[in-house]
Short mmCIF file of C-alpha atoms in Angstrom, two decimals:
data_model
loop_
_atom_site.label_atom_id
_atom_site.label_comp_id
_atom_site.label_asym_id
_atom_site.label_seq_id
_atom_site.Cartn_x
_atom_site.Cartn_y
_atom_site.Cartn_z
CA UNK R 194 2.17 49.94 -36.97
CA UNK R 195 3.02 50.75 -40.78
CA UNK R 196 6.29 52.04 -39.80
CA UNK R 197 7.00 48.93 -37.82
CA UNK R 198 6.01 46.59 -40.47
CA UNK R 199 7.79 48.47 -43.20
CA UNK R 200 10.92 48.09 -41.16
CA UNK R 201 10.37 44.55 -40.36
CA UNK R 202 10.38 43.64 -44.23
CA UNK R 203 13.39 45.72 -44.57
CA UNK R 204 15.28 43.62 -42.25
CA UNK R 205 14.07 40.38 -43.23
CA UNK R 206 15.32 41.41 -47.06
CA UNK R 207 18.83 42.48 -45.52
CA UNK R 208 19.21 39.54 -43.47
CA UNK R 209 18.39 37.01 -46.28
CA UNK R 210 20.52 39.15 -48.64
CA UNK R 211 23.46 38.38 -46.34
CA UNK R 212 22.67 34.79 -45.51
CA UNK R 213 22.70 33.68 -48.94
CA UNK R 214 26.40 35.47 -49.38
CA UNK R 215 27.69 34.52 -45.94
CA UNK R 216 29.18 31.16 -46.64
CA UNK R 217 30.88 32.61 -49.86
CA UNK R 218 32.11 35.60 -47.73
CA UNK R 219 33.68 33.44 -45.27
CA UNK R 220 35.11 30.91 -47.94
CA UNK R 221 36.71 33.75 -50.05
CA UNK R 222 37.53 36.56 -48.27
CA UNK R 223 37.86 35.10 -44.38
CA UNK R 224 39.39 32.08 -45.72
CA UNK R 225 37.53 29.54 -43.43
CA UNK R 226 37.10 25.89 -44.56
CA UNK R 227 33.76 23.89 -44.81
CA UNK R 228 33.39 22.70 -41.39
CA UNK R 229 34.17 25.99 -39.58
CA UNK R 230 31.56 27.93 -41.95
CA UNK R 231 28.96 25.60 -40.70
CA UNK R 232 30.18 25.90 -36.87
CA UNK R 233 30.18 29.83 -37.08
CA UNK R 234 26.89 30.17 -39.04
CA UNK R 235 25.06 27.54 -36.84
CA UNK R 236 26.64 28.51 -33.87
CA UNK R 237 26.00 32.35 -34.06
CA UNK R 238 22.44 31.56 -34.60
CA UNK R 239 22.06 29.26 -31.72
CA UNK R 240 23.74 31.91 -29.51
CA UNK R 241 21.40 34.66 -30.72
CA UNK R 242 18.57 32.68 -30.29
CA UNK R 243 19.43 32.06 -26.63
CA UNK R 244 20.46 35.56 -25.79
CA UNK R 245 17.23 36.89 -27.19
CA UNK R 246 15.58 35.84 -23.86
CA UNK R 247 17.54 38.44 -22.30
CA UNK R 248 16.72 40.66 -25.08
CA UNK R 249 12.94 40.33 -24.13
CA UNK R 250 13.66 40.81 -20.70
CA UNK R 251 15.53 44.14 -21.58
CA UNK R 252 12.46 45.24 -23.89
CA UNK R 253 10.42 45.19 -20.70
CA UNK R 254 12.74 47.38 -18.73
CA UNK R 255 13.42 50.04 -21.47
CA UNK R 256 11.63 52.20 -23.57
CA UNK R 257 10.93 49.56 -26.64
CA UNK R 258 11.31 52.13 -29.52
CA UNK R 259 14.56 53.17 -28.31
CA UNK R 260 15.52 49.47 -27.96
CA UNK R 261 14.41 48.96 -31.65
CA UNK R 262 16.58 52.05 -33.02
CA UNK R 263 19.46 51.35 -30.97
CA UNK R 264 19.48 47.70 -32.12
CA UNK R 265 19.14 49.00 -35.81
CA UNK R 266 22.26 51.11 -35.29
CA UNK R 267 24.38 48.24 -33.91
CA UNK R 268 23.11 46.19 -36.71
CA UNK R 269 24.47 48.87 -39.34
CA UNK R 270 27.73 49.30 -37.49
CA UNK R 271 28.29 45.41 -37.42
CA UNK R 272 27.68 44.81 -41.14
CA UNK R 273 29.68 47.81 -41.87
CA UNK R 274 32.84 46.35 -39.50
CA UNK R 275 32.49 43.33 -42.03
CA UNK R 276 33.73 44.94 -45.21
CA UNK R 277 36.79 45.75 -43.56
CA UNK R 278 37.62 43.04 -41.06
CA UNK R 279 38.87 39.65 -42.67
CA UNK R 280 40.42 38.00 -39.33
CA UNK R 281 38.34 34.74 -38.81
CA UNK R 282 38.32 34.96 -34.91
CA UNK R 283 36.95 38.90 -35.49
CA UNK R 284 34.69 38.06 -37.73
CA UNK R 285 33.42 35.33 -35.62
CA UNK R 286 32.91 38.06 -32.76
CA UNK R 287 31.24 40.52 -35.22
CA UNK R 288 28.73 37.54 -36.25
CA UNK R 289 28.01 36.60 -32.65
CA UNK R 290 26.93 40.01 -31.95
CA UNK R 291 25.03 40.52 -34.99
CA UNK R 292 22.94 37.64 -34.39
CA UNK R 293 22.32 38.46 -30.72
CA UNK R 294 21.29 41.86 -31.93
CA UNK R 295 18.96 40.76 -34.42
CA UNK R 296 17.35 37.91 -32.50
CA UNK R 297 16.73 41.01 -29.60
CA UNK R 298 15.28 43.02 -32.46
CA UNK R 299 12.61 40.54 -33.25
CA UNK R 300 11.56 39.92 -29.69
CA UNK R 301 11.47 43.56 -29.11
CA UNK R 302 9.57 44.35 -32.36
CA UNK R 303 6.88 41.58 -31.56
CA UNK R 304 6.36 43.12 -27.79
CA UNK R 305 6.16 46.61 -29.33
CA UNK R 306 3.77 45.55 -32.22
CA UNK R 307 1.67 43.90 -29.46
CA UNK R 308 1.63 46.99 -27.44
CA UNK R 309 0.65 49.26 -30.31
CA UNK R 310 -2.17 47.10 -32.05
CA UNK R 311 -5.77 46.16 -30.08
CA UNK R 312 -5.88 42.56 -29.03
CA UNK R 313 -8.64 41.77 -31.40
CA UNK R 314 -6.40 42.79 -34.49
CA UNK R 315 -3.05 41.45 -33.17
CA UNK R 316 -3.27 38.14 -34.98
CA UNK R 317 -4.07 39.84 -38.37
CA UNK R 318 -1.01 42.13 -37.59
CA UNK R 319 1.34 38.96 -36.98
CA UNK R 320 0.16 37.12 -39.85
CA UNK R 321 1.08 40.26 -42.08
CA UNK R 322 4.25 40.43 -40.89
CA UNK R 323 5.11 37.23 -41.26
CA UNK R 324 3.92 37.52 -44.90
CA UNK R 325 6.34 40.61 -45.31
CA UNK R 326 9.19 38.65 -43.93
CA UNK R 327 8.54 35.77 -46.40
CA UNK R 328 8.73 38.25 -49.06
CA UNK R 329 12.21 39.57 -47.78
CA UNK R 330 13.29 36.01 -47.55
CA UNK R 331 12.36 35.45 -51.25
CA UNK R 332 13.77 38.52 -52.75
CA UNK R 333 16.72 38.98 -50.12
CA UNK R 334 19.08 36.44 -51.74
CA UNK R 335 18.51 37.62 -55.27
CA UNK R 336 19.26 41.04 -54.38
CA UNK R 337 22.29 39.97 -52.52
CA UNK R 338 23.69 37.93 -55.34
CA UNK R 339 23.29 41.33 -57.31
CA UNK R 340 25.31 43.18 -54.74
CA UNK R 341 28.25 41.13 -55.22
CA UNK R 342 28.85 42.55 -58.48
CA UNK R 343 29.64 45.89 -56.37
CA UNK R 344 32.52 43.96 -54.49
CA UNK R 345 32.93 41.40 -51.70
CA UNK R 346 31.49 43.87 -49.39
CA UNK R 347 28.28 44.56 -51.70
CA UNK R 348 25.78 42.57 -49.67
CA UNK R 349 27.05 44.26 -46.62
CA UNK R 350 26.57 47.82 -47.91
CA UNK R 351 23.25 46.76 -49.58
CA UNK R 352 21.86 45.67 -46.13
CA UNK R 353 23.17 48.88 -44.24
CA UNK R 354 21.22 50.85 -47.20
CA UNK R 355 18.01 48.85 -46.64
CA UNK R 356 17.94 49.19 -42.80
CA UNK R 357 19.18 52.61 -42.47
CA UNK R 358 16.21 53.81 -44.92
CA UNK R 359 13.78 52.12 -42.53
CA UNK R 360 15.24 53.51 -39.60
CA UNK R 361 14.67 57.07 -40.62
CA UNK R 362 11.11 56.64 -40.26
CA UNK R 363 11.38 54.94 -36.65
CA UNK R 364 13.64 58.03 -35.76
CA UNK R 365 11.33 60.83 -37.19
CA UNK R 366 8.16 59.31 -35.74
CA UNK R 367 9.68 58.38 -32.30
CA UNK R 368 7.44 60.62 -30.29
CA UNK R 369 4.37 58.97 -31.77
CA UNK R 370 5.61 55.43 -30.06
CA UNK R 371 6.57 57.14 -27.09
CA UNK R 372 3.03 58.55 -26.56
CA UNK R 373 1.25 55.58 -27.38
CA UNK R 374 2.12 53.69 -24.05
CA UNK R 375 -0.23 50.73 -23.89
CA UNK R 376 -1.99 51.50 -27.22
CA UNK R 377 -3.75 48.16 -27.17
CA UNK R 378 -5.81 48.96 -24.16
CA UNK R 379 -8.90 50.86 -24.94
CA UNK R 380 -10.36 53.41 -22.64
CA UNK R 381 -13.48 50.99 -22.04
CA UNK R 382 -11.03 48.60 -20.99
CA UNK R 383 -8.96 50.82 -18.99
CA UNK R 384 -12.20 51.50 -16.94
CA UNK R 385 -13.04 48.18 -16.66
CA UNK R 386 -9.77 47.21 -14.87
CA UNK R 387 -10.65 49.35 -11.88
CA UNK R 388 -8.88 50.83 -9.20
CA UNK R 389 -7.35 47.71 -7.94
CA UNK R 390 -5.11 47.09 -10.98
CA UNK R 391 -3.93 50.70 -10.76
CA UNK R 392 -2.59 50.11 -7.30
CA UNK R 393 -0.97 46.59 -8.50
CA UNK R 394 0.43 48.69 -11.33
CA UNK R 395 2.37 51.19 -9.16
CA UNK R 396 3.60 48.23 -6.89
CA UNK R 397 4.68 46.83 -10.00
CA UNK R 398 6.76 50.12 -10.85
CA UNK R 399 8.15 50.24 -7.57
CA UNK R 400 9.49 46.80 -7.58
CA UNK R 401 11.30 45.95 -10.76
CA UNK R 402 11.85 42.20 -11.01
CA UNK R 403 15.62 41.08 -11.82
CA UNK R 404 16.32 38.75 -14.86
CA UNK R 405 16.51 35.58 -12.36
CA UNK R 406 13.03 36.54 -10.81
CA UNK R 407 11.54 36.81 -14.34
CA UNK R 408 13.07 33.44 -15.24
CA UNK R 409 11.38 32.13 -12.17
CA UNK R 410 7.84 33.39 -13.05
CA UNK R 411 7.88 32.02 -16.86
CA UNK R 412 9.57 28.74 -15.50
CA UNK R 413 6.67 28.23 -13.34
CA UNK R 414 4.09 29.07 -16.18
CA UNK R 415 3.03 25.76 -17.42
CA UNK R 416 1.27 27.25 -20.43
CA UNK R 417 4.72 29.19 -21.77
CA UNK R 418 6.61 25.60 -21.33
CA UNK R 419 4.23 23.34 -23.30
CA UNK R 420 3.58 26.11 -25.94
CA UNK R 421 7.61 26.58 -26.09
CA UNK R 422 8.03 22.77 -26.38
CA UNK R 423 5.38 22.30 -29.28
CA UNK R 424 6.88 24.94 -31.11
CA UNK R 425 10.48 23.66 -30.67
CA UNK R 426 8.93 20.19 -32.41
CA UNK R 427 6.98 21.72 -35.01
CA UNK R 428 9.45 23.94 -36.11
CA UNK R 429 11.99 20.85 -36.11
CA UNK R 430 9.59 20.04 -39.21
CA UNK R 431 8.74 23.37 -41.02
CA UNK R 432 11.86 25.26 -40.27
CA UNK R 433 14.60 23.50 -42.15
CA UNK R 434 12.20 22.24 -44.91
CA UNK R 435 14.78 23.29 -47.77
CA UNK R 436 17.50 21.44 -45.83
CA UNK R 437 16.12 18.31 -45.20
CA UNK R 438 14.39 17.81 -48.50
CA UNK R 439 17.78 18.63 -49.93
CA UNK R 440 19.35 16.20 -47.84
CA UNK R 441 16.60 13.51 -48.92
CA UNK R 442 16.69 14.30 -52.54
CA UNK R 443 20.34 13.85 -53.30
CA UNK R 444 20.09 10.22 -51.82
CA UNK R 445 16.82 9.22 -54.03
CA UNK R 446 17.66 11.10 -57.05
CA UNK R 447 20.55 12.16 -59.47
CA UNK R 448 22.07 15.70 -58.69
CA UNK R 449 20.37 17.51 -61.31
CA UNK R 450 17.10 16.56 -60.44
CA UNK R 451 17.60 16.74 -56.57
CA UNK R 452 18.44 20.80 -57.71
CA UNK R 453 15.80 21.13 -59.98
CA UNK R 454 13.20 19.84 -57.22
CA UNK R 455 14.75 21.97 -54.50
CA UNK R 456 14.43 25.01 -56.47
CA UNK R 457 10.55 23.84 -57.02
CA UNK R 458 10.26 23.14 -53.48
CA UNK R 459 11.62 26.71 -52.59
CA UNK R 460 9.10 28.76 -54.88
CA UNK R 461 6.23 26.32 -54.04
CA UNK R 462 6.46 27.02 -50.31
CA UNK R 463 7.48 30.92 -50.85
CA UNK R 464 4.29 31.47 -53.15
CA UNK R 465 2.02 29.33 -50.74
CA UNK R 466 3.19 31.00 -47.49
CA UNK R 467 2.89 34.40 -49.20
CA UNK R 468 -0.22 34.16 -50.97
CA UNK R 469 -2.10 32.60 -48.20
CA UNK R 470 -0.78 33.90 -44.66
CA UNK R 471 -3.01 37.03 -44.13
CA UNK R 472 -6.21 35.16 -45.51
CA UNK R 473 -5.83 32.09 -42.95
CA UNK R 474 -3.71 33.43 -40.26
CA UNK R 475 -6.31 36.26 -39.92
CA UNK R 476 -9.05 34.03 -39.05
CA UNK R 477 -7.23 33.00 -35.82
CA UNK R 478 -8.46 33.91 -32.61
CA UNK R 479 -7.63 32.70 -29.10
CA UNK R 480 -11.25 30.98 -28.78
CA UNK R 481 -10.60 28.99 -32.23
CA UNK R 482 -6.91 28.60 -31.69
CA UNK R 483 -7.01 24.76 -30.85
CA UNK R 484 -9.22 23.92 -33.82
CA UNK R 485 -6.90 25.88 -36.31
CA UNK R 486 -3.83 24.45 -34.76
CA UNK R 487 -5.22 20.83 -35.00
CA UNK R 488 -5.70 21.69 -38.97
CA UNK R 489 -2.13 23.09 -39.23
CA UNK R 490 -0.68 20.28 -37.78
CA UNK R 491 -3.03 17.99 -40.00
CA UNK R 492 -1.73 19.68 -43.12
CA UNK R 493 2.10 19.09 -42.10
CA UNK R 494 1.20 15.38 -41.73
CA UNK R 495 -0.70 15.14 -45.22
CA UNK R 496 2.17 16.82 -46.89
CA UNK R 497 4.78 14.72 -45.21
CA UNK R 498 2.96 11.55 -46.23
CA UNK R 499 2.73 12.82 -49.69
CA UNK R 500 6.10 13.77 -49.93
CA UNK R 501 7.25 10.22 -48.92
CA UNK R 502 5.44 8.78 -51.57
CA UNK R 503 6.99 9.90 -54.86
CA UNK R 504 9.55 12.36 -56.20
CA UNK R 505 7.41 13.43 -59.11
CA UNK R 506 7.68 17.08 -59.45
CA UNK R 507 3.89 17.86 -59.62
CA UNK R 508 3.29 15.51 -56.53
CA UNK R 509 6.21 17.27 -54.84
CA UNK R 510 4.94 20.84 -55.25
CA UNK R 511 1.28 19.91 -54.45
CA UNK R 512 2.72 18.33 -51.20
CA UNK R 513 4.85 21.19 -50.35
CA UNK R 514 1.68 23.61 -50.86
CA UNK R 515 -0.33 21.41 -48.23
CA UNK R 516 2.68 21.51 -46.03
CA UNK R 517 2.91 25.24 -46.26
CA UNK R 518 -0.79 25.97 -45.29
CA UNK R 519 0.37 24.25 -41.91
CA UNK R 520 3.45 26.85 -41.57
CA UNK R 521 0.77 29.31 -42.55
CA UNK R 522 -1.47 28.37 -39.47
CA UNK R 523 1.06 27.32 -36.85
CA UNK R 524 3.36 30.70 -37.01
CA UNK R 525 0.75 33.24 -35.91
CA UNK R 526 -1.03 30.81 -33.93
CA UNK R 527 2.08 30.65 -31.65
CA UNK R 528 2.13 34.27 -31.52
CA UNK R 529 -1.44 34.90 -30.60
CA UNK R 530 -1.27 32.34 -27.89
CA UNK R 531 1.90 33.75 -26.38
CA UNK R 532 0.45 37.44 -26.73
CA UNK R 533 -2.84 35.88 -24.64
CA UNK R 534 -0.85 34.52 -21.90
CA UNK R 535 1.92 37.24 -21.34
CA UNK R 536 1.32 39.55 -18.35
CA UNK R 537 1.54 42.97 -19.45
CA UNK R 538 4.61 43.88 -17.59
CA UNK R 539 6.52 40.83 -19.01
CA UNK R 540 5.22 40.86 -22.64
CA UNK R 541 8.92 41.03 -24.04
CA UNK R 542 10.19 38.40 -21.80
CA UNK R 543 7.34 36.05 -22.85
CA UNK R 544 8.30 36.74 -26.36
CA UNK R 545 11.88 36.01 -25.67
CA UNK R 546 11.01 32.83 -24.33
CA UNK R 547 9.17 31.98 -27.46
CA UNK R 548 11.53 32.48 -29.49
CA UNK R 549 13.60 29.89 -28.24
CA UNK R 550 11.86 27.45 -30.60
CA UNK R 551 14.28 28.38 -33.17
CA UNK R 552 16.42 25.96 -31.64
CA UNK R 553 14.61 23.30 -33.35
CA UNK R 554 15.72 24.89 -36.53
CA UNK R 555 19.33 23.63 -35.83
CA UNK R 556 17.84 20.16 -34.56
CA UNK R 557 15.88 19.09 -37.58
CA UNK R 558 18.84 18.68 -39.97
CA UNK R 559 20.65 16.66 -37.39
CA UNK R 560 17.63 14.48 -36.78
CA UNK R 561 17.00 13.95 -40.48
CA UNK R 562 20.89 13.54 -41.31
CA UNK R 563 20.92 10.77 -38.83
CA UNK R 564 17.59 8.81 -40.24
CA UNK R 565 19.00 9.16 -43.56
CA UNK R 566 22.03 7.71 -42.79
CA UNK R 567 20.93 4.60 -40.43
CA UNK R 568 17.34 4.02 -42.03
CA UNK R 569 15.38 3.69 -45.43
CA UNK R 570 14.99 7.58 -46.90
CA UNK R 571 11.13 7.44 -46.43
CA UNK R 572 11.46 6.83 -42.60
CA UNK R 573 12.58 10.35 -42.14
CA UNK R 574 9.08 11.52 -43.51
CA UNK R 575 7.23 9.14 -40.72
CA UNK R 576 9.30 10.32 -37.90
CA UNK R 577 8.63 13.77 -38.82
CA UNK R 578 5.00 13.15 -38.55
CA UNK R 579 5.22 11.66 -35.23
CA UNK R 580 7.45 14.52 -34.19
CA UNK R 581 4.74 17.09 -35.39
CA UNK R 582 1.93 14.82 -34.02
CA UNK R 583 3.80 15.32 -30.38
CA UNK R 584 3.73 19.06 -30.88
CA UNK R 585 0.03 18.82 -31.24
CA UNK R 586 -0.38 17.26 -27.83
CA UNK R 587 1.80 19.72 -26.10
CA UNK R 588 -0.20 22.33 -27.91
CA UNK R 589 -3.51 20.75 -26.71
CA UNK R 590 -2.45 20.79 -23.02
CA UNK R 591 -1.07 24.10 -23.14
CA UNK R 592 -4.47 25.35 -24.64
CA UNK R 593 -6.00 23.31 -21.71
CA UNK R 594 -3.99 24.78 -18.97
CA UNK R 595 -5.12 28.26 -20.38
CA UNK R 596 -8.61 27.71 -20.27
CA UNK R 597 -8.29 26.25 -16.67
CA UNK R 598 -6.86 29.38 -15.33
CA UNK R 599 -9.25 31.62 -17.11
CA UNK R 600 -12.08 29.40 -15.87
CA UNK R 601 -12.24 30.79 -12.45
CA UNK R 602 -12.79 34.29 -13.59
CA UNK R 603 -15.79 33.47 -15.54
CA UNK R 604 -17.35 32.06 -12.03
CA UNK R 605 -19.62 34.49 -10.54
CA UNK R 606 -18.45 35.48 -6.88
CA UNK R 607 -21.88 34.38 -4.39
CA UNK R 608 -22.17 35.94 -1.14
CA UNK R 609 -21.67 33.71 1.88
CA UNK R 610 -24.87 35.21 3.61
#
């Protein structure tokens, strides 16, 4: 678990080191214009998100640790190729493949962590992982800028070095991952499952479902559908926070003030998420999930309302801190819910489907841009509040559908005699 968490932090640091540098690289080295850069970066992220559904299916079909190692090696080779390739079409293809590998890596890593950690500790681990990812997101851009001093390929070489260093422990300790199997299942739980489940597992091994069959199973699971829709709507609000606040502030303030406020927002969000993630996220459990989700959505709504009232730096920072508490709660809650409803043999596939919520990150700036162009600037916040409240409704019916599925198991079987 420690090795996986360390590699997660390393990948996050390397990803954000390159993300901050990518527009400069595409403009100066590859020769793309502003519009093309936006299409390439946004399109590659969208393709990677969609492809992660198959990545999750693949994680269920092969040994997860082997898949993680192969994807790390693929990312290293792709980053290295960007130090020598300058053709726009070739670079676009490499970026598409890199995002496919990166998104699939996230899904495979989630499935492997879920397999390693006992159910009662998974929410804590997912919260800790999200904290480490945010630390990487905070530190990565600074290291990426510093690496530019080495040359135009400096950030890529930095990322290759960081990922390579985190890959070594995965390779060295690979046998431990192979021997773990279903590490999350305790001996007592295994006994309780009984002989009937063992025979069912043998039948599952003999009949490996196709990707289309897995898609049908997931499509028929209303709980997964409800939570995925709720996740898309909520990430529309918290995912592109810096982007839509930048869009808003340049309209209502002068540029210097807007840039200063965006820096405050970025710092407040990072500090709040990193500082509170484990303390709050670790309190989530399956039986109190809806209560915490309601608190999280409420934090989003209060934070957005406060942002709409004033551009005073102190008020904005307080509003962002409150808003960030919602992010701290909602992100691990989504992982906890998916982990709880995913069948053992389809855990990777379910995490892959849940990864589709990242489509909302692309939708958020589009929605906010439209609202800022056609309505009063403050209207953007009120629409975002409505969006996040609707997301809570989908979370509610998802939790109720889960309770309805679990309820029959609680009813004792009575003999007909």
